Amino acid sequence: MHPSPSASRPFGPPIVIAHRGASGYLPEHTFAAKAYAHALGADYLEQDVVLTRDDVPVVFHDLVLEEVTDVANVFPGRKRDDGHWYVIDLDYAELSQLSVHDRVNPTSGEATYPERFGEHLPLRIRSLAEELTFIHGLNRATGRRAGIYTEVKSPAWHRAAGKDLSPLVLGTLADFGYRTADDDVWLQCFDDAELLRIKGALGCRLRMVQLIGENAWHEAATDYDALRTPAGLARVATYAAGIGPWIPQVVQWPAAGAAPVCTSLVRDAHAEGLAVHPYTFRVDQLPEHAADAAATHRALFELAGVDGLFTDFPDVTLAALGRRS
Ligand code: CA
């Protein structure tokens, strides 16, 4: 498959973002998943970042621990009345005692993606600083520079809990040399007010991505329907360099066997100078009615003309772009 002509690609060749590492193959956000993603050739390795009780930024997707760790066995007494074990209730030294496994339904123990790794081993939660040290080591040892793609998770939720996540994330990134729009980093967040604050009051110069969800998910105060309009995208372009939409917001298959249909989102975003990096490609959870991995990638890269893709399977996406056999 060949990407669209460069004339329609103001942002250069599409980038491949390893979503939580090569999380299709190894438990998400572990060093194992990051090393494998680096070895497969992913351009960027993703970090989701949340805070511990003692204010250590850690690379972890959820606010709660029970879907991907053995917290229920290690700290049975630390469950809140709502039935959850929260990252923010444990110190980093305590989190370090947990083992990370593939995502399960914590009640039934059933695997979310049954075909994946599935083993239980002492794979640890890592701090953001450890993760960046690890990636710099991989870059040095291999001579291949992978960038980082860091998400500030639920900043309003953290603030309500008395913690300010963004300055701690930005401080750690700066410590590792990620300070300007020329550095090999994208900073992402679903919360538009927080991105405005990061750009304004916090003076951040990194390239930023406005993630776009669905209002029906009720995850943040952000009005995603408004963001997706041309006027909304024009506003996003005042602080961000790109958007990260959900794949069905870019392209959909009306029925099995039907041709894919693009929305106007990529065209509208490009008109505002915004790159488009949708989430998330999964071999084992294709978009509704999509025939297979190849058809999904063709629709995204050739038909819609996206500039990058979050993928649990970086090798499959790289192969679709002709960068791996
Ligand atoms: Ca993320």
Short mmCIF file of C-alpha atoms and ligand atoms in Angstrom, two decimals:
data_model
loop_
_atom_site.label_atom_id
_atom_site.label_comp_id
_atom_site.label_asym_id
_atom_site.label_seq_id
_atom_site.Cartn_x
_atom_site.Cartn_y
_atom_site.Cartn_z
CA MET A 1 0.00 0.00 0.00
CA HIS A 2 1.20 3.48 -0.82
CA PRO A 3 0.24 6.54 1.19
CA SER A 4 -1.47 9.43 -0.56
CA PRO A 5 0.63 11.86 -2.61
CA SER A 6 2.76 14.23 -0.56
CA ALA A 7 0.75 17.19 -1.83
CA SER A 8 -2.07 16.12 0.48
CA ARG A 9 0.37 15.34 3.31
CA PRO A 10 1.56 18.65 4.78
CA PHE A 11 2.75 16.77 7.86
CA GLY A 12 5.07 14.35 6.07
CA PRO A 13 4.87 10.55 6.08
CA PRO A 14 2.35 9.07 8.53
CA ILE A 15 3.67 8.28 11.99
CA VAL A 16 3.11 5.02 13.84
CA ILE A 17 2.34 5.48 17.53
CA ALA A 18 2.70 2.39 19.73
CA HIS A 19 -0.42 2.64 21.90
CA ARG A 20 0.69 1.90 25.50
CA GLY A 21 3.69 0.19 23.83
CA ALA A 22 3.20 -2.89 21.65
CA SER A 23 0.21 -3.60 23.88
CA GLY A 24 -1.26 -6.10 21.44
CA TYR A 25 1.60 -8.41 22.36
CA LEU A 26 2.64 -7.63 25.93
CA PRO A 27 0.92 -6.09 28.98
CA GLU A 28 0.35 -2.38 28.38
CA HIS A 29 2.83 0.22 29.61
CA THR A 30 5.40 -2.34 30.82
CA PHE A 31 9.06 -2.05 29.83
CA ALA A 32 8.53 -5.28 27.87
CA ALA A 33 5.77 -3.66 25.78
CA LYS A 34 7.90 -0.55 25.20
CA ALA A 35 11.04 -2.49 24.24
CA TYR A 36 9.07 -4.62 21.80
CA ALA A 37 7.41 -1.56 20.24
CA HIS A 38 10.84 0.03 19.84
CA ALA A 39 12.24 -3.13 18.25
CA LEU A 40 9.29 -3.38 15.85
CA GLY A 41 10.11 0.12 14.61
CA ALA A 42 7.33 2.29 16.03
CA ASP A 43 8.01 6.01 15.50
CA TYR A 44 6.53 7.05 18.86
CA LEU A 45 5.96 5.23 22.15
CA GLU A 46 2.94 6.33 24.15
CA GLN A 47 2.82 7.20 27.87
CA ASP A 48 -0.40 7.72 29.80
CA VAL A 49 0.46 9.53 33.03
CA VAL A 50 -1.33 9.60 36.39
CA LEU A 51 -0.13 10.55 39.88
CA THR A 52 0.61 8.45 42.95
CA ARG A 53 -0.30 9.46 46.50
CA ASP A 54 3.26 10.79 46.94
CA ASP A 55 3.05 12.81 43.68
CA VAL A 56 5.16 10.59 41.41
CA PRO A 57 4.01 10.70 37.76
CA VAL A 58 3.61 7.06 36.71
CA VAL A 59 2.95 5.51 33.31
CA PHE A 60 -0.46 3.94 33.70
CA HIS A 61 -3.68 4.23 31.74
CA ASP A 62 -6.41 3.89 34.35
CA LEU A 63 -7.21 5.87 37.49
CA VAL A 64 -7.88 2.51 39.15
CA LEU A 65 -5.64 -0.52 39.42
CA GLU A 66 -7.74 -3.68 39.40
CA GLU A 67 -8.13 -4.28 35.65
CA VAL A 68 -4.42 -4.67 34.89
CA THR A 69 -2.70 -5.46 38.22
CA ASP A 70 -2.86 -7.89 41.15
CA VAL A 71 -3.72 -5.08 43.61
CA ALA A 72 -6.69 -7.02 45.04
CA ASN A 73 -4.29 -9.72 46.25
CA VAL A 74 -1.43 -7.46 47.37
CA PHE A 75 -3.42 -4.67 49.08
CA PRO A 76 -6.87 -6.11 49.82
CA GLY A 77 -7.50 -3.49 52.50
CA ARG A 78 -6.92 -0.50 50.23
CA LYS A 79 -10.18 -0.79 48.30
CA ARG A 80 -12.48 2.22 48.56
CA ASP A 81 -16.14 1.86 49.41
CA ASP A 82 -16.91 2.28 45.69
CA GLY A 83 -15.17 -1.04 45.02
CA HIS A 84 -12.08 0.39 43.31
CA TRP A 85 -8.39 0.54 44.15
CA TYR A 86 -7.09 3.96 43.06
CA VAL A 87 -3.55 4.71 41.90
CA ILE A 88 -3.76 7.97 43.82
CA ASP A 89 -4.30 6.10 47.12
CA LEU A 90 -0.93 4.31 46.94
CA ASP A 91 2.64 5.57 47.20
CA TYR A 92 5.06 4.77 44.39
CA ALA A 93 6.90 2.25 46.59
CA GLU A 94 3.61 0.41 47.09
CA LEU A 95 2.72 0.48 43.39
CA SER A 96 6.13 -1.04 42.73
CA GLN A 97 5.02 -4.18 44.58
CA LEU A 98 2.25 -4.81 42.04
CA SER A 99 2.50 -6.97 38.93
CA VAL A 100 0.95 -5.78 35.68
CA HIS A 101 -0.95 -8.20 33.45
CA ASP A 102 -3.15 -8.00 30.36
CA ARG A 103 -6.50 -6.30 30.85
CA VAL A 104 -9.24 -8.38 32.45
CA ASN A 105 -12.72 -7.92 33.83
CA PRO A 106 -11.77 -7.73 37.52
CA THR A 107 -15.02 -9.40 38.61
CA SER A 108 -14.98 -12.38 36.27
CA GLY A 109 -11.24 -12.51 35.56
CA GLU A 110 -12.09 -12.80 31.87
CA ALA A 111 -9.49 -11.38 29.46
CA THR A 112 -10.57 -8.30 27.50
CA TYR A 113 -8.52 -9.53 24.52
CA PRO A 114 -8.37 -13.33 24.89
CA GLU A 115 -5.79 -13.91 22.13
CA ARG A 116 -3.11 -11.81 23.80
CA PHE A 117 -0.08 -12.65 26.01
CA GLY A 118 -2.19 -13.49 29.06
CA GLU A 119 0.64 -14.61 31.38
CA HIS A 120 1.14 -13.35 34.94
CA LEU A 121 4.70 -12.28 35.67
CA PRO A 122 6.36 -9.62 37.87
CA LEU A 123 6.11 -6.79 35.31
CA ARG A 124 6.08 -3.48 37.18
CA ILE A 125 4.41 -0.10 36.98
CA ARG A 126 7.12 2.48 36.17
CA SER A 127 7.52 6.16 36.86
CA LEU A 128 7.55 8.55 33.91
CA ALA A 129 11.21 9.29 34.66
CA GLU A 130 12.10 5.58 34.53
CA GLU A 131 10.18 5.18 31.28
CA LEU A 132 12.00 8.09 29.62
CA THR A 133 15.35 6.79 30.87
CA PHE A 134 14.46 3.40 29.39
CA ILE A 135 13.54 4.88 25.99
CA HIS A 136 16.68 7.00 25.88
CA GLY A 137 18.69 3.85 26.58
CA LEU A 138 16.94 2.00 23.76
CA ASN A 139 17.52 4.93 21.41
CA ARG A 140 21.21 5.02 22.31
CA ALA A 141 21.73 1.26 22.09
CA THR A 142 19.93 0.80 18.76
CA GLY A 143 20.86 4.06 17.08
CA ARG A 144 17.17 4.45 16.17
CA ARG A 145 15.43 7.40 17.80
CA ALA A 146 11.85 6.72 18.85
CA GLY A 147 9.88 9.73 20.00
CA ILE A 148 7.48 9.92 22.92
CA TYR A 149 3.75 10.62 22.89
CA THR A 150 2.66 11.56 26.42
CA GLU A 151 -0.90 11.95 27.72
CA VAL A 152 -1.94 13.97 30.75
CA LYS A 153 -4.76 11.78 32.13
CA SER A 154 -7.86 13.28 33.74
CA PRO A 155 -6.30 16.55 34.98
CA ALA A 156 -9.62 17.84 36.40
CA TRP A 157 -10.09 14.61 38.37
CA HIS A 158 -6.57 14.97 39.79
CA ARG A 159 -7.25 18.61 40.69
CA ALA A 160 -10.44 17.63 42.52
CA ALA A 161 -8.26 15.18 44.49
CA GLY A 162 -5.91 18.03 45.40
CA LYS A 163 -3.20 17.28 42.86
CA ASP A 164 -1.90 19.23 39.86
CA LEU A 165 -0.69 16.72 37.28
CA SER A 166 0.36 18.84 34.29
CA PRO A 167 3.27 20.80 35.86
CA LEU A 168 4.76 17.55 37.16
CA VAL A 169 4.52 15.92 33.73
CA LEU A 170 6.00 18.96 31.98
CA GLY A 171 8.79 19.15 34.55
CA THR A 172 9.77 15.53 33.99
CA LEU A 173 9.67 15.95 30.20
CA ALA A 174 11.88 19.04 30.48
CA ASP A 175 14.34 17.10 32.68
CA PHE A 176 14.75 14.67 29.78
CA GLY A 177 15.24 17.38 27.17
CA TYR A 178 11.70 17.62 25.81
CA ARG A 179 11.13 21.37 25.85
CA THR A 180 10.28 22.74 22.40
CA ALA A 181 8.15 22.07 19.33
CA ASP A 182 11.28 20.73 17.61
CA ASP A 183 11.73 17.95 20.17
CA ASP A 184 10.53 14.44 19.39
CA VAL A 185 7.44 14.58 21.55
CA TRP A 186 3.70 15.08 21.27
CA LEU A 187 1.71 16.02 24.39
CA GLN A 188 -1.91 14.85 24.36
CA CYS A 189 -4.98 15.45 26.50
CA PHE A 190 -8.77 15.07 26.20
CA ASP A 191 -9.40 18.18 28.32
CA ASP A 192 -9.40 21.33 26.15
CA ALA A 193 -9.31 23.70 29.11
CA GLU A 194 -6.19 21.96 30.41
CA LEU A 195 -4.44 22.15 27.04
CA LEU A 196 -5.20 25.89 26.94
CA ARG A 197 -3.72 26.22 30.42
CA ILE A 198 -0.65 24.13 29.47
CA LYS A 199 -0.06 26.36 26.46
CA GLY A 200 -0.88 29.61 28.27
CA ALA A 201 -0.28 29.76 32.02
CA LEU A 202 2.24 26.90 32.02
CA GLY A 203 4.10 28.22 28.97
CA CYS A 204 4.50 24.84 27.29
CA ARG A 205 6.11 24.93 23.83
CA LEU A 206 5.73 21.22 22.98
CA ARG A 207 3.57 20.07 20.07
CA MET A 208 0.17 19.31 21.50
CA VAL A 209 -2.71 17.08 20.42
CA GLN A 210 -6.33 17.64 21.35
CA LEU A 211 -7.83 14.19 21.86
CA ILE A 212 -11.45 13.98 20.79
CA GLY A 213 -13.90 11.58 22.41
CA GLU A 214 -17.67 11.33 22.31
CA ASN A 215 -19.86 13.46 24.56
CA ALA A 216 -21.85 10.29 25.31
CA TRP A 217 -18.80 8.87 27.13
CA HIS A 218 -19.25 11.54 29.84
CA GLU A 219 -15.52 11.52 30.59
CA ALA A 220 -14.69 15.21 30.75
CA ALA A 221 -16.27 18.63 30.65
CA THR A 222 -14.96 19.07 27.10
CA ASP A 223 -17.65 19.46 24.41
CA TYR A 224 -16.28 17.15 21.72
CA ASP A 225 -19.18 17.80 19.32
CA ALA A 226 -18.22 21.49 19.31
CA LEU A 227 -14.50 20.71 18.88
CA ARG A 228 -15.21 18.69 15.74
CA THR A 229 -16.90 21.57 13.90
CA PRO A 230 -14.82 23.84 11.62
CA ALA A 231 -15.15 26.63 14.22
CA GLY A 232 -14.09 24.27 16.99
CA LEU A 233 -11.10 23.07 14.98
CA ALA A 234 -10.10 26.68 14.31
CA ARG A 235 -10.07 27.21 18.07
CA VAL A 236 -8.05 24.01 18.64
CA ALA A 237 -5.51 25.28 16.12
CA THR A 238 -4.76 28.25 18.40
CA TYR A 239 -3.13 25.93 20.95
CA ALA A 240 -2.60 22.50 19.39
CA ALA A 241 -0.72 21.13 16.37
CA GLY A 242 -3.00 18.15 15.91
CA ILE A 243 -6.09 16.23 16.90
CA GLY A 244 -6.49 12.66 18.09
CA PRO A 245 -10.01 11.54 17.11
CA TRP A 246 -11.69 8.16 17.64
CA ILE A 247 -11.46 6.13 14.40
CA PRO A 248 -15.26 6.12 13.76
CA GLN A 249 -15.16 9.94 13.79
CA VAL A 250 -12.89 9.70 10.71
CA VAL A 251 -14.18 6.73 8.75
CA GLN A 252 -17.02 4.23 9.10
CA TRP A 253 -18.26 1.14 7.32
CA PRO A 254 -22.07 1.38 7.01
CA ALA A 255 -22.46 -2.41 6.82
CA ALA A 256 -20.43 -5.57 6.38
CA GLY A 257 -19.02 -5.61 2.85
CA ALA A 258 -19.85 -1.93 2.29
CA ALA A 259 -17.25 0.60 1.15
CA PRO A 260 -15.84 2.85 3.88
CA VAL A 261 -17.27 6.36 4.18
CA CYS A 262 -15.12 9.27 5.43
CA THR A 263 -16.40 12.14 7.50
CA SER A 264 -15.17 15.66 6.76
CA LEU A 265 -13.04 15.69 9.93
CA VAL A 266 -9.61 15.11 8.35
CA ARG A 267 -10.25 17.65 5.59
CA ASP A 268 -11.55 20.21 8.09
CA ALA A 269 -8.62 19.65 10.44
CA HIS A 270 -6.08 19.91 7.63
CA ALA A 271 -7.71 23.17 6.56
CA GLU A 272 -6.77 24.52 9.99
CA GLY A 273 -3.23 23.14 9.75
CA LEU A 274 -3.91 20.37 12.25
CA ALA A 275 -2.37 16.91 11.93
CA VAL A 276 -4.76 13.99 12.53
CA HIS A 277 -3.71 10.93 14.57
CA PRO A 278 -6.73 8.68 15.26
CA TYR A 279 -6.97 6.00 17.96
CA THR A 280 -6.83 2.96 18.19
CA PHE A 281 -6.08 0.22 15.68
CA ARG A 282 -6.44 -3.31 17.09
CA VAL A 283 -6.18 -6.51 15.05
CA ASP A 284 -8.47 -8.16 17.58
CA GLN A 285 -11.01 -5.31 17.74
CA LEU A 286 -11.43 -3.87 14.25
CA PRO A 287 -13.77 -0.92 13.59
CA GLU A 288 -17.37 -2.06 13.20
CA HIS A 289 -17.95 -3.82 9.83
CA ALA A 290 -14.33 -3.33 8.68
CA ALA A 291 -13.25 -6.41 6.73
CA ASP A 292 -9.70 -6.76 8.02
CA ALA A 293 -6.52 -4.94 9.04
CA ALA A 294 -5.51 -4.09 5.47
CA ALA A 295 -8.91 -2.57 4.64
CA THR A 296 -8.83 -0.55 7.87
CA HIS A 297 -5.39 0.88 7.13
CA ARG A 298 -6.28 1.63 3.49
CA ALA A 299 -9.37 3.55 4.58
CA LEU A 300 -7.45 5.57 7.17
CA PHE A 301 -4.26 6.36 5.27
CA GLU A 302 -5.37 6.41 1.61
CA LEU A 303 -9.02 7.42 1.71
CA ALA A 304 -9.16 9.64 4.79
CA GLY A 305 -5.50 10.76 4.62
CA VAL A 306 -4.64 10.65 8.32
CA ASP A 307 -1.14 11.67 9.45
CA GLY A 308 -0.54 8.93 12.00
CA LEU A 309 -2.25 6.18 13.92
CA PHE A 310 -2.34 4.88 17.47
CA THR A 311 -1.94 1.13 17.18
CA ASP A 312 -1.70 -1.79 19.61
CA PHE A 313 0.09 -3.67 16.79
CA PRO A 314 2.85 -1.39 15.43
CA ASP A 315 4.23 -4.07 13.11
CA VAL A 316 0.87 -4.50 11.36
CA THR A 317 0.53 -0.74 10.84
CA LEU A 318 4.14 -0.40 9.65
CA ALA A 319 3.58 -3.26 7.18
CA ALA A 320 0.43 -1.58 5.87
CA LEU A 321 2.54 1.53 5.20
CA GLY A 322 5.14 -0.54 3.34
CA ARG A 323 7.72 -0.07 6.09
CA ARG A 324 7.88 -3.73 7.20
CA SER A 325 7.49 -6.93 5.25
CA CA B 1 -3.64 7.36 25.91
#
